[in-house]
mmCIF file of C-alpha atoms and ligand atoms in Angstrom:
data_model
loop_
_atom_site.group_PDB
_atom_site.id
_atom_site.type_symbol
_atom_site.label_atom_id
_atom_site.label_comp_id
_atom_site.label_asym_id
_atom_site.label_seq_id
_atom_site.Cartn_x
_atom_site.Cartn_y
_atom_site.Cartn_z
ATOM 1 C CA MET A 30 31.098 81.504 51.741
ATOM 2 C CA LEU A 31 33.540 83.981 53.200
ATOM 3 C CA ARG A 32 35.517 82.591 56.115
ATOM 4 C CA PRO A 33 35.060 84.601 59.305
ATOM 5 C CA VAL A 34 38.084 86.687 60.295
ATOM 6 C CA THR A 35 39.554 84.976 63.328
ATOM 7 C CA ARG A 36 42.471 87.208 64.172
ATOM 8 C CA VAL A 37 42.752 90.686 65.626
ATOM 9 C CA PRO A 38 44.322 92.806 62.881
ATOM 10 C CA LEU A 39 47.370 94.884 63.821
ATOM 11 C CA ARG A 40 47.731 98.426 62.545
ATOM 12 C CA GLN A 41 48.980 98.373 58.933
ATOM 13 C CA ALA A 42 51.713 100.845 59.859
ATOM 14 C CA LEU A 43 53.327 98.280 62.204
ATOM 15 C CA SER A 44 54.280 95.958 59.356
ATOM 16 C CA ASP A 45 56.299 98.765 57.740
ATOM 17 C CA LEU A 46 58.229 99.678 60.896
ATOM 18 C CA PRO A 47 61.987 99.187 60.753
ATOM 19 C CA PRO A 48 63.123 97.274 63.860
ATOM 20 C CA TYR A 49 65.085 99.119 66.563
ATOM 21 C CA VAL A 50 68.302 97.071 66.805
ATOM 22 C CA PRO A 51 69.829 97.521 70.242
ATOM 23 C CA GLY A 52 73.651 97.572 70.482
ATOM 24 C CA ALA A 53 75.211 94.141 71.067
ATOM 25 C CA ARG A 54 75.468 93.179 74.744
ATOM 26 C CA VAL A 55 78.432 91.675 76.566
ATOM 27 C CA PRO A 56 77.806 88.040 77.547
ATOM 28 C CA VAL A 57 78.293 87.440 81.289
ATOM 29 C CA GLY A 58 81.969 86.861 82.055
ATOM 30 C CA ALA A 59 83.243 87.864 78.624
ATOM 31 C CA ALA A 60 86.193 90.255 78.578
ATOM 32 C CA ALA A 61 84.658 92.497 75.955
ATOM 33 C CA TYR A 62 84.307 96.249 75.708
ATOM 34 C CA LYS A 63 80.762 97.346 74.898
ATOM 35 C CA LEU A 64 81.102 100.238 72.471
ATOM 36 C CA SER A 65 77.805 99.555 70.764
ATOM 37 C CA SER A 66 75.242 101.832 72.475
ATOM 38 C CA ASN A 67 76.938 105.175 73.156
ATOM 39 C CA GLU A 68 76.788 104.540 76.881
ATOM 40 C CA ASN A 69 78.916 106.323 79.452
ATOM 41 C CA PRO A 70 81.755 103.960 80.455
ATOM 42 C CA TYR A 71 81.850 105.351 83.999
ATOM 43 C CA PRO A 72 79.651 103.791 86.749
ATOM 44 C CA PRO A 73 77.366 106.095 88.745
ATOM 45 C CA LEU A 74 78.982 108.368 91.351
ATOM 46 C CA PRO A 75 78.613 107.268 95.009
ATOM 47 C CA SER A 76 76.236 110.217 95.637
ATOM 48 C CA VAL A 77 73.990 109.018 92.795
ATOM 49 C CA ILE A 78 74.017 105.411 94.033
ATOM 50 C CA LEU A 79 73.006 106.715 97.482
ATOM 51 C CA ALA A 80 70.120 108.646 95.964
ATOM 52 C CA ILE A 81 69.044 105.523 94.076
ATOM 53 C CA SER A 82 69.080 103.356 97.222
ATOM 54 C CA ASP A 83 67.178 106.039 99.187
ATOM 55 C CA ALA A 84 64.586 106.207 96.443
ATOM 56 C CA ALA A 85 64.201 102.417 96.470
ATOM 57 C CA GLU A 86 62.496 102.670 99.878
ATOM 58 C CA ASP A 87 59.495 104.441 98.337
ATOM 59 C CA VAL A 88 58.799 102.321 95.282
ATOM 60 C CA ASN A 89 55.502 101.047 96.685
ATOM 61 C CA ARG A 90 54.225 104.598 95.898
ATOM 62 C CA TYR A 91 53.624 106.111 92.500
ATOM 63 C CA PRO A 92 56.209 108.696 91.558
ATOM 64 C CA ASP A 93 55.454 112.422 91.411
ATOM 65 C CA MET A 94 53.630 112.451 88.072
ATOM 66 C CA TYR A 95 55.112 115.765 86.931
ATOM 67 C CA ALA A 96 58.580 115.141 88.394
ATOM 68 C CA THR A 97 58.153 118.552 90.034
ATOM 69 C CA GLU A 98 61.463 118.798 91.870
ATOM 70 C CA LEU A 99 63.496 117.419 88.946
ATOM 71 C CA THR A 100 61.673 119.656 86.463
ATOM 72 C CA GLY A 101 62.412 122.678 88.675
ATOM 73 C CA ALA A 102 66.065 121.777 88.997
ATOM 74 C CA ILE A 103 66.448 121.227 85.245
ATOM 75 C CA ALA A 104 64.699 124.573 84.567
ATOM 76 C CA ALA A 105 67.026 126.349 87.031
ATOM 77 C CA SER A 106 70.108 124.796 85.497
ATOM 78 C CA LEU A 107 69.013 125.922 81.990
ATOM 79 C CA ARG A 108 67.644 129.313 83.100
ATOM 80 C CA VAL A 109 64.178 128.620 81.731
ATOM 81 C CA ALA A 110 60.852 128.289 83.564
ATOM 82 C CA PRO A 111 59.581 124.940 84.905
ATOM 83 C CA GLU A 112 56.614 125.346 82.520
ATOM 84 C CA ASN A 113 59.158 124.925 79.683
ATOM 85 C CA ILE A 114 60.244 121.445 80.798
ATOM 86 C CA VAL A 115 58.525 118.116 80.118
ATOM 87 C CA ALA A 116 60.332 115.094 81.572
ATOM 88 C CA GLY A 117 59.723 111.605 80.269
ATOM 89 C CA CYS A 118 60.883 107.996 80.221
ATOM 90 C CA GLY A 119 64.029 108.701 78.186
ATOM 91 C CA SER A 120 64.143 111.338 75.449
ATOM 92 C CA VAL A 121 63.098 108.676 72.933
ATOM 93 C CA ALA A 122 59.720 108.462 74.728
ATOM 94 C CA VAL A 123 59.559 112.276 74.931
ATOM 95 C CA LEU A 124 60.136 112.474 71.168
ATOM 96 C CA GLY A 125 57.209 110.099 70.674
ATOM 97 C CA HIS A 126 55.042 112.346 72.841
ATOM 98 C CA VAL A 127 56.172 115.475 70.963
ATOM 99 C CA LEU A 128 55.240 113.916 67.638
ATOM 100 C CA THR A 129 51.956 112.516 68.989
ATOM 101 C CA ALA A 130 51.136 115.998 70.248
ATOM 102 C CA VAL A 131 51.488 117.624 66.795
ATOM 103 C CA CYS A 132 50.954 115.035 64.059
ATOM 104 C CA GLU A 133 47.627 114.457 62.324
ATOM 105 C CA PRO A 134 47.489 111.213 60.317
ATOM 106 C CA GLY A 135 49.574 111.523 57.176
ATOM 107 C CA ASP A 136 51.523 114.629 58.256
ATOM 108 C CA GLU A 137 55.075 114.695 56.970
ATOM 109 C CA VAL A 138 58.089 114.778 59.270
ATOM 110 C CA VAL A 139 61.408 115.671 57.626
ATOM 111 C CA VAL A 140 64.406 113.758 58.989
ATOM 112 C CA PRO A 141 68.062 113.478 58.064
ATOM 113 C CA TRP A 142 69.091 109.969 57.078
ATOM 114 C CA ARG A 143 71.073 108.121 58.231
ATOM 115 C CA SER A 144 70.275 109.390 61.675
ATOM 116 C CA PHE A 145 68.911 108.011 64.940
ATOM 117 C CA GLU A 146 67.142 104.749 64.257
ATOM 118 C CA ALA A 147 64.333 105.561 66.718
ATOM 119 C CA TYR A 148 63.120 108.404 64.422
ATOM 120 C CA PRO A 149 61.303 106.402 61.698
ATOM 121 C CA ILE A 150 59.612 104.301 64.402
ATOM 122 C CA ALA A 151 58.463 107.297 66.450
ATOM 123 C CA ILE A 152 57.177 109.104 63.341
ATOM 124 C CA THR A 153 55.202 106.139 62.050
ATOM 125 C CA LEU A 154 53.693 105.342 65.447
ATOM 126 C CA ALA A 155 52.577 108.980 65.729
ATOM 127 C CA GLY A 156 50.740 108.583 62.443
ATOM 128 C CA GLY A 157 53.240 110.668 60.516
ATOM 129 C CA VAL A 158 55.115 109.968 57.306
ATOM 130 C CA GLY A 159 58.899 110.244 57.409
ATOM 131 C CA VAL A 160 60.606 112.192 54.616
ATOM 132 C CA HIS A 161 64.245 111.178 54.599
ATOM 133 C CA VAL A 162 66.905 113.669 53.464
ATOM 134 C CA PRO A 163 70.358 112.086 52.896
ATOM 135 C CA VAL A 164 73.212 113.146 55.193
ATOM 136 C CA ARG A 165 76.194 114.495 53.232
ATOM 137 C CA ASP A 166 79.222 112.335 52.491
ATOM 138 C CA ASP A 167 81.167 114.127 55.256
ATOM 139 C CA GLY A 168 78.582 113.024 57.804
ATOM 140 C CA ARG A 169 77.017 116.486 58.188
ATOM 141 C CA LEU A 170 73.323 117.223 57.954
ATOM 142 C CA ASP A 171 72.249 118.825 54.685
ATOM 143 C CA LEU A 172 70.083 121.585 56.200
ATOM 144 C CA GLU A 173 69.564 123.216 52.801
ATOM 145 C CA ALA A 174 68.143 120.025 51.371
ATOM 146 C CA MET A 175 66.057 119.538 54.548
ATOM 147 C CA ALA A 176 64.545 123.019 54.134
ATOM 148 C CA ALA A 177 63.821 122.252 50.500
ATOM 149 C CA ALA A 178 62.040 119.003 51.545
ATOM 150 C CA ILE A 179 59.409 120.938 53.505
ATOM 151 C CA THR A 180 55.927 120.865 51.858
ATOM 152 C CA PRO A 181 52.527 122.184 52.920
ATOM 153 C CA ARG A 182 52.025 118.758 54.604
ATOM 154 C CA THR A 183 55.155 119.069 56.773
ATOM 155 C CA LYS A 184 54.388 119.205 60.496
ATOM 156 C CA ALA A 185 57.863 118.804 61.975
ATOM 157 C CA VAL A 186 61.581 118.565 61.211
ATOM 158 C CA LEU A 187 64.000 116.548 63.322
ATOM 159 C CA VAL A 188 67.528 117.997 63.584
ATOM 160 C CA CYS A 189 69.875 115.605 65.308
ATOM 161 C CA THR A 190 72.936 117.538 66.487
ATOM 162 C CA PRO A 191 75.456 116.036 66.886
ATOM 163 C CA ASN A 192 74.046 113.488 64.426
ATOM 164 C CA ASN A 193 73.810 109.893 65.651
ATOM 165 C CA PRO A 194 75.537 107.883 64.107
ATOM 166 C CA THR A 195 77.779 110.086 61.953
ATOM 167 C CA GLY A 196 78.919 112.540 64.672
ATOM 168 C CA PRO A 197 79.192 116.142 63.405
ATOM 169 C CA ALA A 198 77.152 118.967 64.977
ATOM 170 C CA VAL A 199 75.305 121.523 62.814
ATOM 171 C CA HIS A 200 76.798 125.021 62.706
ATOM 172 C CA ALA A 201 75.081 128.097 64.137
ATOM 173 C CA ASP A 202 75.102 130.008 60.855
ATOM 174 C CA GLU A 203 73.587 127.187 58.755
ATOM 175 C CA LEU A 204 70.985 126.541 61.451
ATOM 176 C CA ALA A 205 70.048 130.257 61.486
ATOM 177 C CA THR A 206 69.632 130.222 57.706
ATOM 178 C CA PHE A 207 67.573 127.001 57.958
ATOM 179 C CA LEU A 208 65.266 128.371 60.688
ATOM 180 C CA ALA A 209 64.713 131.579 58.726
ATOM 181 C CA ALA A 210 63.501 129.447 55.797
ATOM 182 C CA VAL A 211 61.142 127.212 57.804
ATOM 183 C CA ARG A 212 57.453 128.177 58.130
ATOM 184 C CA LYS A 213 56.619 129.305 61.675
ATOM 185 C CA ASP A 214 53.949 126.599 62.023
ATOM 186 C CA VAL A 215 56.474 123.777 61.419
ATOM 187 C CA LEU A 216 57.943 122.340 64.618
ATOM 188 C CA VAL A 217 61.726 122.063 64.622
ATOM 189 C CA VAL A 218 63.029 119.511 67.116
ATOM 190 C CA LEU A 219 66.706 119.930 68.030
ATOM 191 C CA ASP A 220 67.778 116.566 69.448
ATOM 192 C CA GLU A 221 70.699 117.480 71.655
ATOM 193 C CA ALA A 222 71.305 114.066 73.261
ATOM 194 C CA TYR A 223 75.081 114.607 73.051
ATOM 195 C CA VAL A 224 75.261 118.365 73.603
ATOM 196 C CA GLU A 225 77.621 118.099 76.588
ATOM 197 C CA PHE A 226 80.281 116.488 74.340
ATOM 198 C CA VAL A 227 80.288 119.302 71.753
ATOM 199 C CA ARG A 228 83.567 121.257 71.455
ATOM 200 C CA ASP A 229 83.050 122.699 67.950
ATOM 201 C CA ALA A 230 83.174 126.502 68.355
ATOM 202 C CA ASP A 231 80.768 126.894 65.400
ATOM 203 C CA ALA A 232 78.038 124.794 66.997
ATOM 204 C CA PRO A 233 74.847 126.616 68.013
ATOM 205 C CA ASP A 234 73.752 127.440 71.570
ATOM 206 C CA GLY A 235 70.539 125.399 71.612
ATOM 207 C CA LEU A 236 68.994 127.379 74.411
ATOM 208 C CA ALA A 237 69.613 130.707 72.602
ATOM 209 C CA VAL A 238 68.065 129.230 69.470
ATOM 210 C CA PHE A 239 65.107 128.081 71.603
ATOM 211 C CA ALA A 240 64.730 131.560 73.073
ATOM 212 C CA ASP A 241 64.625 133.127 69.596
ATOM 213 C CA HIS A 242 62.321 130.639 67.862
ATOM 214 C CA PRO A 243 58.867 129.731 69.302
ATOM 215 C CA ASN A 244 58.648 126.701 66.958
ATOM 216 C CA VAL A 245 61.865 125.137 68.291
ATOM 217 C CA VAL A 246 61.799 122.321 70.862
ATOM 218 C CA LEU A 247 64.979 120.924 72.440
ATOM 219 C CA LEU A 248 65.371 117.278 73.449
ATOM 220 C CA ARG A 249 67.948 116.375 76.087
ATOM 221 C CA THR A 250 68.723 113.279 78.129
ATOM 222 C CA PHE A 251 70.415 111.992 81.273
ATOM 223 C CA SER A 252 71.415 108.830 79.380
ATOM 224 C CA LYS A 253 74.697 109.881 77.851
ATOM 225 C CA ALA A 254 76.835 112.537 79.581
ATOM 226 C CA PHE A 255 75.082 112.020 82.936
ATOM 227 C CA GLY A 256 75.491 108.232 82.729
ATOM 228 C CA LEU A 257 71.905 107.201 83.597
ATOM 229 C CA ALA A 258 70.931 105.254 80.467
ATOM 230 C CA GLY A 259 69.525 102.435 82.574
ATOM 231 C CA LEU A 260 67.105 104.688 84.476
ATOM 232 C CA ARG A 261 65.402 106.287 81.449
ATOM 233 C CA VAL A 262 65.163 110.046 82.093
ATOM 234 C CA GLY A 263 64.990 112.600 79.290
ATOM 235 C CA TYR A 264 63.154 115.871 78.696
ATOM 236 C CA ALA A 265 61.898 118.418 76.233
ATOM 237 C CA VAL A 266 62.341 122.199 76.446
ATOM 238 C CA ALA A 267 59.386 123.902 74.807
ATOM 239 C CA ARG A 268 57.159 126.972 74.902
ATOM 240 C CA PRO A 269 54.486 126.565 77.644
ATOM 241 C CA ARG A 270 51.642 125.932 75.136
ATOM 242 C CA LEU A 271 53.613 123.224 73.300
ATOM 243 C CA ALA A 272 54.924 121.841 76.623
ATOM 244 C CA ALA A 273 51.352 121.461 77.892
ATOM 245 C CA GLY A 274 50.465 119.592 74.682
ATOM 246 C CA ILE A 275 53.464 117.266 75.059
ATOM 247 C CA ARG A 276 52.505 116.638 78.706
ATOM 248 C CA ALA A 277 48.960 115.807 77.650
ATOM 249 C CA ALA A 278 50.338 113.184 75.226
ATOM 250 C CA SER A 279 52.719 111.679 77.790
ATOM 251 C CA THR A 280 52.478 108.374 79.617
ATOM 252 C CA PRO A 281 51.312 109.159 83.133
ATOM 253 C CA PHE A 282 54.025 108.561 85.794
ATOM 254 C CA GLY A 283 56.557 108.041 82.972
ATOM 255 C CA VAL A 284 59.607 108.876 85.049
ATOM 256 C CA SER A 285 60.135 106.515 87.974
ATOM 257 C CA HIS A 286 60.859 107.817 91.470
ATOM 258 C CA VAL A 287 64.286 106.188 91.305
ATOM 259 C CA GLY A 288 64.939 107.941 87.989
ATOM 260 C CA GLN A 289 63.799 111.307 89.341
ATOM 261 C CA LEU A 290 66.028 111.189 92.400
ATOM 262 C CA ALA A 291 69.048 109.837 90.460
ATOM 263 C CA ALA A 292 68.705 112.618 87.878
ATOM 264 C CA LEU A 293 68.433 115.215 90.651
ATOM 265 C CA ALA A 294 71.579 113.855 92.335
ATOM 266 C CA SER A 295 73.321 113.853 88.968
ATOM 267 C CA LEU A 296 72.401 117.487 88.356
ATOM 268 C CA ARG A 297 73.861 118.367 91.760
ATOM 269 C CA ALA A 298 77.066 116.539 90.695
ATOM 270 C CA THR A 299 77.196 118.235 87.294
ATOM 271 C CA ALA A 300 80.718 119.649 87.811
ATOM 272 C CA GLU A 301 82.145 116.256 88.677
ATOM 273 C CA LEU A 302 80.279 114.520 85.864
ATOM 274 C CA MET A 303 81.487 117.104 83.323
ATOM 275 C CA THR A 304 85.112 116.290 84.191
ATOM 276 C CA ARG A 305 84.288 112.744 83.080
ATOM 277 C CA VAL A 306 82.814 114.174 79.902
ATOM 278 C CA ASP A 307 86.061 116.108 79.382
ATOM 279 C CA ALA A 308 87.972 112.833 79.716
ATOM 280 C CA ILE A 309 85.735 111.159 77.104
ATOM 281 C CA VAL A 310 86.296 114.133 74.800
ATOM 282 C CA VAL A 311 90.087 113.708 75.202
ATOM 283 C CA GLU A 312 89.675 109.994 74.430
ATOM 284 C CA ARG A 313 87.559 110.867 71.361
ATOM 285 C CA SER A 314 90.361 113.101 70.038
ATOM 286 C CA ARG A 315 92.883 110.349 70.590
ATOM 287 C CA LEU A 316 90.668 107.817 68.801
ATOM 288 C CA LEU A 317 89.959 110.117 65.849
ATOM 289 C CA ALA A 318 93.681 111.050 65.527
ATOM 290 C CA GLY A 319 94.688 107.382 65.694
ATOM 291 C CA LEU A 320 92.197 106.403 63.025
ATOM 292 C CA ARG A 321 93.237 109.242 60.720
ATOM 293 C CA LYS A 322 96.896 108.355 61.160
ATOM 294 C CA GLN A 323 96.052 104.814 59.998
ATOM 295 C CA GLY A 324 94.432 106.294 56.886
ATOM 296 C CA TRP A 325 90.738 106.210 57.802
ATOM 297 C CA THR A 326 88.473 109.003 56.638
ATOM 298 C CA VAL A 327 86.231 109.753 59.592
ATOM 299 C CA PRO A 328 83.753 112.631 60.173
ATOM 300 C CA ASP A 329 84.457 115.233 62.850
ATOM 301 C CA SER A 330 82.554 113.657 65.723
ATOM 302 C CA GLN A 331 81.227 116.029 68.383
ATOM 303 C CA ALA A 332 79.577 113.204 70.335
ATOM 304 C CA ASN A 333 80.802 110.188 72.357
ATOM 305 C CA PHE A 334 81.172 107.967 69.295
ATOM 306 C CA VAL A 335 83.006 107.846 65.959
ATOM 307 C CA TRP A 336 81.809 106.696 62.539
ATOM 308 C CA LEU A 337 83.646 104.339 60.259
ATOM 309 C CA PRO A 338 82.098 104.647 56.781
ATOM 310 C CA LEU A 339 82.561 100.955 55.924
ATOM 311 C CA ALA A 340 79.505 100.677 53.627
ATOM 312 C CA ASP A 341 79.010 97.017 52.621
ATOM 313 C CA GLN A 342 81.801 95.820 54.900
ATOM 314 C CA SER A 343 80.125 97.130 58.061
ATOM 315 C CA SER A 344 78.747 93.793 59.332
ATOM 316 C CA ALA A 345 81.976 91.964 58.549
ATOM 317 C CA PHE A 346 83.991 94.566 60.486
ATOM 318 C CA ALA A 347 81.610 94.417 63.436
ATOM 319 C CA GLU A 348 81.837 90.659 63.521
ATOM 320 C CA ARG A 349 85.621 90.716 63.490
ATOM 321 C CA SER A 350 85.764 93.480 66.107
ATOM 322 C CA GLY A 351 83.381 91.533 68.359
ATOM 323 C CA ARG A 352 85.548 88.420 68.111
ATOM 324 C CA ALA A 353 88.575 90.539 69.092
ATOM 325 C CA GLY A 354 86.747 91.841 72.178
ATOM 326 C CA VAL A 355 85.140 95.132 71.114
ATOM 327 C CA LEU A 356 81.404 95.242 70.476
ATOM 328 C CA VAL A 357 80.453 97.948 67.921
ATOM 329 C CA ARG A 358 77.231 98.878 66.137
ATOM 330 C CA PRO A 359 77.102 98.140 62.379
ATOM 331 C CA PHE A 360 74.614 99.720 59.986
ATOM 332 C CA GLN A 361 75.190 97.400 57.041
ATOM 333 C CA GLY A 362 75.475 99.371 53.796
ATOM 334 C CA ASP A 363 76.401 102.602 55.598
ATOM 335 C CA GLY A 364 79.004 102.252 58.326
ATOM 336 C CA VAL A 365 79.953 101.277 61.846
ATOM 337 C CA ARG A 366 79.422 103.391 64.963
ATOM 338 C CA VAL A 367 81.947 102.986 67.754
ATOM 339 C CA SER A 368 81.291 104.568 71.142
ATOM 340 C CA VAL A 369 84.155 106.208 72.982
ATOM 341 C CA GLY A 370 84.888 104.101 76.091
ATOM 342 C CA GLU A 371 87.782 103.256 78.332
ATOM 343 C CA PRO A 372 91.350 104.072 77.123
ATOM 344 C CA GLU A 373 92.024 100.301 77.004
ATOM 345 C CA ALA A 374 89.088 99.946 74.638
ATOM 346 C CA THR A 375 90.487 102.690 72.390
ATOM 347 C CA ASP A 376 93.856 100.914 72.274
ATOM 348 C CA LEU A 377 92.244 97.567 71.382
ATOM 349 C CA LEU A 378 89.975 99.159 68.792
ATOM 350 C CA LEU A 379 92.935 100.920 67.099
ATOM 351 C CA GLU A 380 94.657 97.513 66.832
ATOM 352 C CA ILE A 381 91.538 96.079 65.224
ATOM 353 C CA THR A 382 91.161 98.972 62.732
ATOM 354 C CA SER A 383 94.865 98.762 61.792
ATOM 355 C CA GLU A 384 94.624 94.984 61.195
ATOM 356 C CA TRP A 385 91.472 95.554 59.159
ATOM 357 C CA LEU A 386 93.304 97.885 56.781
ATOM 358 C CA ALA A 387 96.277 95.543 56.512
ATOM 359 C CA ARG A 388 94.193 92.359 55.842
HETATM 360 C C1 PLP B 22 70.828 108.169 72.867
HETATM 361 C C2 PLP B 22 69.989 109.141 72.120
HETATM 362 C C3 PLP B 22 68.859 109.689 72.706
HETATM 363 C C4 PLP B 22 68.520 109.453 74.151
HETATM 364 O O1 PLP B 22 67.736 108.423 74.380
HETATM 365 P P1 PLP B 22 67.112 108.189 75.825
HETATM 366 O O2 PLP B 22 65.783 107.662 75.479
HETATM 367 O O3 PLP B 22 67.060 109.493 76.559
HETATM 368 O O4 PLP B 22 68.025 107.212 76.471
HETATM 369 C C5 PLP B 22 68.107 110.617 72.003
HETATM 370 N N1 PLP B 22 68.466 110.979 70.780
HETATM 371 C C6 PLP B 22 69.568 110.510 70.182
HETATM 372 C C7 PLP B 22 69.930 110.969 68.838
HETATM 373 C C8 PLP B 22 70.327 109.514 70.830
HETATM 374 O O5 PLP B 22 71.416 109.008 70.222
#
């Protein structure tokens, strides 16, 4: 006789999901630099802390479900309409809602790889099938190969620029060629999580690309340049019809009241926050130059991290770096991502990389 099934089955897709590995955390009291999660090394501005403490007084109430004031302020800052903006609980959640809004079961989503580790998870949970296109040896996306990977089943393409974890941004001309080759019913998501750190003159203007292409959606976040990773606020910029679909797929009340007011205060302090971004960019140049002087071959990072292509030695390097006081993020087999942090952290990291080469 057949035994009765006594367990609730989980979705088959879950067993195939790669785990999201968070960057290593600093143990309490340890004198370590946390360069493992691309966080902003600067604490919130006093004006932002004040907004957060003010907002705390109202947390017995649900937040404004559509984050109306924040959405309006973001729209004004980007010179688009509020109907174009969908805020969510971090741009990772927004990406999930974007994919849920467009994917039928089995639809293909073309992604560069290696890229952001949240992508395969978001695609699978949305019922899609990820089609991975290798990133080039110089860390740049291979947009030609990505265009060639599009089939009649393709529903979306994710373009991570700058690419996490390798660092380069796509160039405007190659993106234009790519978009001209993509069917107009294929959604192209430009994930611009690090856009504020881009200094490459050949990089595209995402908003201009959005204005020219109805099938392009931008993803942006307050987690990196604006320093609010802990409050989870990100957003999509999309045509009103797509934006309405993304909103329909979103978790209700996904952005907390504290997050909304902190993001608003951060937008008001944009000029001050962008001087911090400038300082991180200076530090990035110093780190890249130091590494190259030591003999490392590193991609041209346009984000707040650099990539050490250590292949099979990635975990060993991360372990050694951690013991020396700098936490980094290894992707064993590919490389190690190191966020740009305090100048002291850069100095210590450069000692570690120099010792690694000399060992
Ligand atoms: C950090 C990051 C994000 C932003 O994530 P949030 O959920 O907004 O914190 C999005 N995309 C990429 C590629 C990232 O590296």
